Amino acid sequence: MSTSNKILTEHNAKVVVLDFINALNAEDFELARQQLQDDMSFKGVMGERNGADLYIEDMKKMKFKYDIKKVFVDQQEVCLWYDIDMGAKTIFSCGWYKLVDDKIQSFQVIFDPRPIL
């Protein structure tokens, strides 16, 4: 991959993930859904979800808010450090997003769950 293609790929990946997070923060679940592959997968400390529609339905109920601290990009992968406001608690977390065809195919979020147990 040429340097200019790598820069464009990384820029696009970052924009997709940030659009996704910003849409969740704004509770614009339709825009958030547009950033996901239909068969996307999510893995988190408290469970897993397969399928974009199921994931978005869960997010409509949870209404988490994300405060991004740092963004790292490597081609079609984006890593975010963020605080997730879960309502009663705010938890520092890391999200690793993998994109295919400019949409999120999978992501994993890790954090120390003890404050919410």
PDB file of C-alpha atoms in Angstrom:
ATOM      1  CA  MET A   1       0.000   0.000   0.000  1.00  0.00           C
ATOM      2  CA  SER A   2       1.391   3.380  -0.984  1.00  0.00           C
ATOM      3  CA  THR A   3       1.884   6.046   1.648  1.00  0.00           C
ATOM      4  CA  SER A   4      -0.936   8.178   0.250  1.00  0.00           C
ATOM      5  CA  ASN A   5      -3.327   5.189   0.206  1.00  0.00           C
ATOM      6  CA  LYS A   6      -2.365   4.325   3.792  1.00  0.00           C
ATOM      7  CA  ILE A   7      -3.033   7.901   4.919  1.00  0.00           C
ATOM      8  CA  LEU A   8      -6.425   7.939   3.172  1.00  0.00           C
ATOM      9  CA  THR A   9      -7.354   4.513   4.577  1.00  0.00           C
ATOM     10  CA  GLU A  10      -6.429   5.570   8.105  1.00  0.00           C
ATOM     11  CA  HIS A  11      -8.265   8.884   7.760  1.00  0.00           C
ATOM     12  CA  ASN A  12     -11.428   7.122   6.573  1.00  0.00           C
ATOM     13  CA  ALA A  13     -11.246   4.510   9.349  1.00  0.00           C
ATOM     14  CA  LYS A  14     -10.852   7.214  11.993  1.00  0.00           C
ATOM     15  CA  VAL A  15     -13.782   9.218  10.586  1.00  0.00           C
ATOM     16  CA  VAL A  16     -16.082   6.159  10.586  1.00  0.00           C
ATOM     17  CA  VAL A  17     -15.291   5.251  14.191  1.00  0.00           C
ATOM     18  CA  LEU A  18     -15.575   8.830  15.442  1.00  0.00           C
ATOM     19  CA  ASP A  19     -18.861   9.262  13.549  1.00  0.00           C
ATOM     20  CA  PHE A  20     -20.089   6.079  15.256  1.00  0.00           C
ATOM     21  CA  ILE A  21     -19.129   7.278  18.748  1.00  0.00           C
ATOM     22  CA  ASN A  22     -20.472  10.798  18.162  1.00  0.00           C
ATOM     23  CA  ALA A  23     -23.758   9.359  16.889  1.00  0.00           C
ATOM     24  CA  LEU A  24     -24.091   7.196  20.012  1.00  0.00           C
ATOM     25  CA  ASN A  25     -23.404  10.258  22.183  1.00  0.00           C
ATOM     26  CA  ALA A  26     -26.101  12.199  20.318  1.00  0.00           C
ATOM     27  CA  GLU A  27     -28.475   9.211  20.491  1.00  0.00           C
ATOM     28  CA  ASP A  28     -28.636   9.276  16.692  1.00  0.00           C
ATOM     29  CA  PHE A  29     -28.916   5.508  16.476  1.00  0.00           C
ATOM     30  CA  GLU A  30     -29.718   5.546  12.757  1.00  0.00           C
ATOM     31  CA  LEU A  31     -26.408   7.269  11.976  1.00  0.00           C
ATOM     32  CA  ALA A  32     -24.573   4.947  14.375  1.00  0.00           C
ATOM     33  CA  ARG A  33     -26.117   1.923  12.626  1.00  0.00           C
ATOM     34  CA  GLN A  34     -24.920   3.203   9.235  1.00  0.00           C
ATOM     35  CA  GLN A  35     -21.305   2.860  10.409  1.00  0.00           C
ATOM     36  CA  LEU A  36     -21.702  -0.892  11.091  1.00  0.00           C
ATOM     37  CA  GLN A  37     -21.532  -3.931   8.838  1.00  0.00           C
ATOM     38  CA  ASP A  38     -24.788  -5.917   9.092  1.00  0.00           C
ATOM     39  CA  ASP A  39     -22.959  -8.953  10.498  1.00  0.00           C
ATOM     40  CA  MET A  40     -20.690  -7.012  12.847  1.00  0.00           C
ATOM     41  CA  SER A  41     -19.623  -8.495  16.166  1.00  0.00           C
ATOM     42  CA  PHE A  42     -19.021  -6.900  19.544  1.00  0.00           C
ATOM     43  CA  LYS A  43     -17.121  -8.430  22.441  1.00  0.00           C
ATOM     44  CA  GLY A  44     -17.111  -6.762  25.834  1.00  0.00           C
ATOM     45  CA  VAL A  45     -16.293  -7.561  29.426  1.00  0.00           C
ATOM     46  CA  MET A  46     -19.963  -8.180  30.236  1.00  0.00           C
ATOM     47  CA  GLY A  47     -20.997 -10.022  27.060  1.00  0.00           C
ATOM     48  CA  GLU A  48     -21.034 -10.341  23.295  1.00  0.00           C
ATOM     49  CA  ARG A  49     -23.399  -9.281  20.523  1.00  0.00           C
ATOM     50  CA  ASN A  50     -23.567 -10.457  16.924  1.00  0.00           C
ATOM     51  CA  GLY A  51     -25.388  -8.349  14.371  1.00  0.00           C
ATOM     52  CA  ALA A  52     -25.668  -4.596  13.988  1.00  0.00           C
ATOM     53  CA  ASP A  53     -29.395  -4.379  14.665  1.00  0.00           C
ATOM     54  CA  LEU A  54     -29.120  -6.276  17.967  1.00  0.00           C
ATOM     55  CA  TYR A  55     -26.184  -4.134  19.061  1.00  0.00           C
ATOM     56  CA  ILE A  56     -28.002  -0.874  18.265  1.00  0.00           C
ATOM     57  CA  GLU A  57     -31.149  -2.027  20.102  1.00  0.00           C
ATOM     58  CA  ASP A  58     -29.000  -2.600  23.203  1.00  0.00           C
ATOM     59  CA  MET A  59     -27.400   0.839  22.858  1.00  0.00           C
ATOM     60  CA  LYS A  60     -30.839   2.467  22.668  1.00  0.00           C
ATOM     61  CA  LYS A  61     -31.560   1.036  26.129  1.00  0.00           C
ATOM     62  CA  MET A  62     -28.158   1.737  27.703  1.00  0.00           C
ATOM     63  CA  LYS A  63     -27.551   5.248  26.315  1.00  0.00           C
ATOM     64  CA  PHE A  64     -23.859   5.229  27.216  1.00  0.00           C
ATOM     65  CA  LYS A  65     -21.874   8.423  26.655  1.00  0.00           C
ATOM     66  CA  TYR A  66     -18.255   8.390  25.514  1.00  0.00           C
ATOM     67  CA  ASP A  67     -15.532  10.929  26.318  1.00  0.00           C
ATOM     68  CA  ILE A  68     -12.639  10.143  23.982  1.00  0.00           C
ATOM     69  CA  LYS A  69      -9.176  10.652  25.457  1.00  0.00           C
ATOM     70  CA  LYS A  70      -6.937   9.274  22.673  1.00  0.00           C
ATOM     71  CA  VAL A  71      -7.259   7.840  19.151  1.00  0.00           C
ATOM     72  CA  PHE A  72      -4.761   5.448  17.540  1.00  0.00           C
ATOM     73  CA  VAL A  73      -5.093   4.329  13.910  1.00  0.00           C
ATOM     74  CA  ASP A  74      -3.317   1.568  11.971  1.00  0.00           C
ATOM     75  CA  GLN A  75      -4.784   1.145   8.500  1.00  0.00           C
ATOM     76  CA  GLN A  76      -8.289  -0.379   8.992  1.00  0.00           C
ATOM     77  CA  GLU A  77      -8.002  -0.623  12.786  1.00  0.00           C
ATOM     78  CA  VAL A  78      -8.799   2.132  15.265  1.00  0.00           C
ATOM     79  CA  CYS A  79      -8.160   2.062  18.996  1.00  0.00           C
ATOM     80  CA  LEU A  80      -9.839   4.505  21.366  1.00  0.00           C
ATOM     81  CA  TRP A  81      -9.159   5.250  24.987  1.00  0.00           C
ATOM     82  CA  TYR A  82     -12.292   6.739  26.494  1.00  0.00           C
ATOM     83  CA  ASP A  83     -14.345   7.234  29.598  1.00  0.00           C
ATOM     84  CA  ILE A  84     -17.720   5.542  29.248  1.00  0.00           C
ATOM     85  CA  ASP A  85     -20.468   7.149  31.304  1.00  0.00           C
ATOM     86  CA  MET A  86     -22.696   4.196  32.159  1.00  0.00           C
ATOM     87  CA  GLY A  87     -25.161   6.245  34.171  1.00  0.00           C
ATOM     88  CA  ALA A  88     -24.232   5.468  37.760  1.00  0.00           C
ATOM     89  CA  LYS A  89     -20.511   5.047  37.017  1.00  0.00           C
ATOM     90  CA  THR A  90     -17.939   6.330  34.556  1.00  0.00           C
ATOM     91  CA  ILE A  91     -15.373   3.715  33.548  1.00  0.00           C
ATOM     92  CA  PHE A  92     -12.057   4.234  31.741  1.00  0.00           C
ATOM     93  CA  SER A  93     -12.060   1.812  28.800  1.00  0.00           C
ATOM     94  CA  CYS A  94     -10.299   0.826  25.616  1.00  0.00           C
ATOM     95  CA  GLY A  95     -12.111   0.033  22.359  1.00  0.00           C
ATOM     96  CA  TRP A  96     -10.465  -1.747  19.408  1.00  0.00           C
ATOM     97  CA  TYR A  97     -12.410  -1.309  16.148  1.00  0.00           C
ATOM     98  CA  LYS A  98     -11.734  -3.273  12.949  1.00  0.00           C
ATOM     99  CA  LEU A  99     -13.191  -2.023   9.679  1.00  0.00           C
ATOM    100  CA  VAL A 100     -13.980  -3.721   6.374  1.00  0.00           C
ATOM    101  CA  ASP A 101     -15.118  -1.704   3.358  1.00  0.00           C
ATOM    102  CA  ASP A 102     -15.263   1.505   5.425  1.00  0.00           C
ATOM    103  CA  LYS A 103     -17.654   0.093   8.027  1.00  0.00           C
ATOM    104  CA  ILE A 104     -17.055  -1.380  11.475  1.00  0.00           C
ATOM    105  CA  GLN A 105     -16.883  -5.184  11.200  1.00  0.00           C
ATOM    106  CA  SER A 106     -15.955  -5.926  14.800  1.00  0.00           C
ATOM    107  CA  PHE A 107     -14.892  -4.289  17.986  1.00  0.00           C
ATOM    108  CA  GLN A 108     -13.874  -5.205  21.472  1.00  0.00           C
ATOM    109  CA  VAL A 109     -14.099  -3.050  24.589  1.00  0.00           C
ATOM    110  CA  ILE A 110     -12.099  -3.807  27.714  1.00  0.00           C
ATOM    111  CA  PHE A 111     -12.208  -2.248  31.170  1.00  0.00           C
ATOM    112  CA  ASP A 112     -11.959  -3.173  34.831  1.00  0.00           C
ATOM    113  CA  PRO A 113     -15.550  -4.199  35.682  1.00  0.00           C
ATOM    114  CA  ARG A 114     -15.182  -4.118  39.478  1.00  0.00           C
ATOM    115  CA  PRO A 115     -16.787  -0.659  39.922  1.00  0.00           C
ATOM    116  CA  ILE A 116     -20.028  -1.864  38.285  1.00  0.00           C
ATOM    117  CA  LEU A 117     -20.252  -5.318  39.864  1.00  0.00           C
TER     118      LEU A 117
END
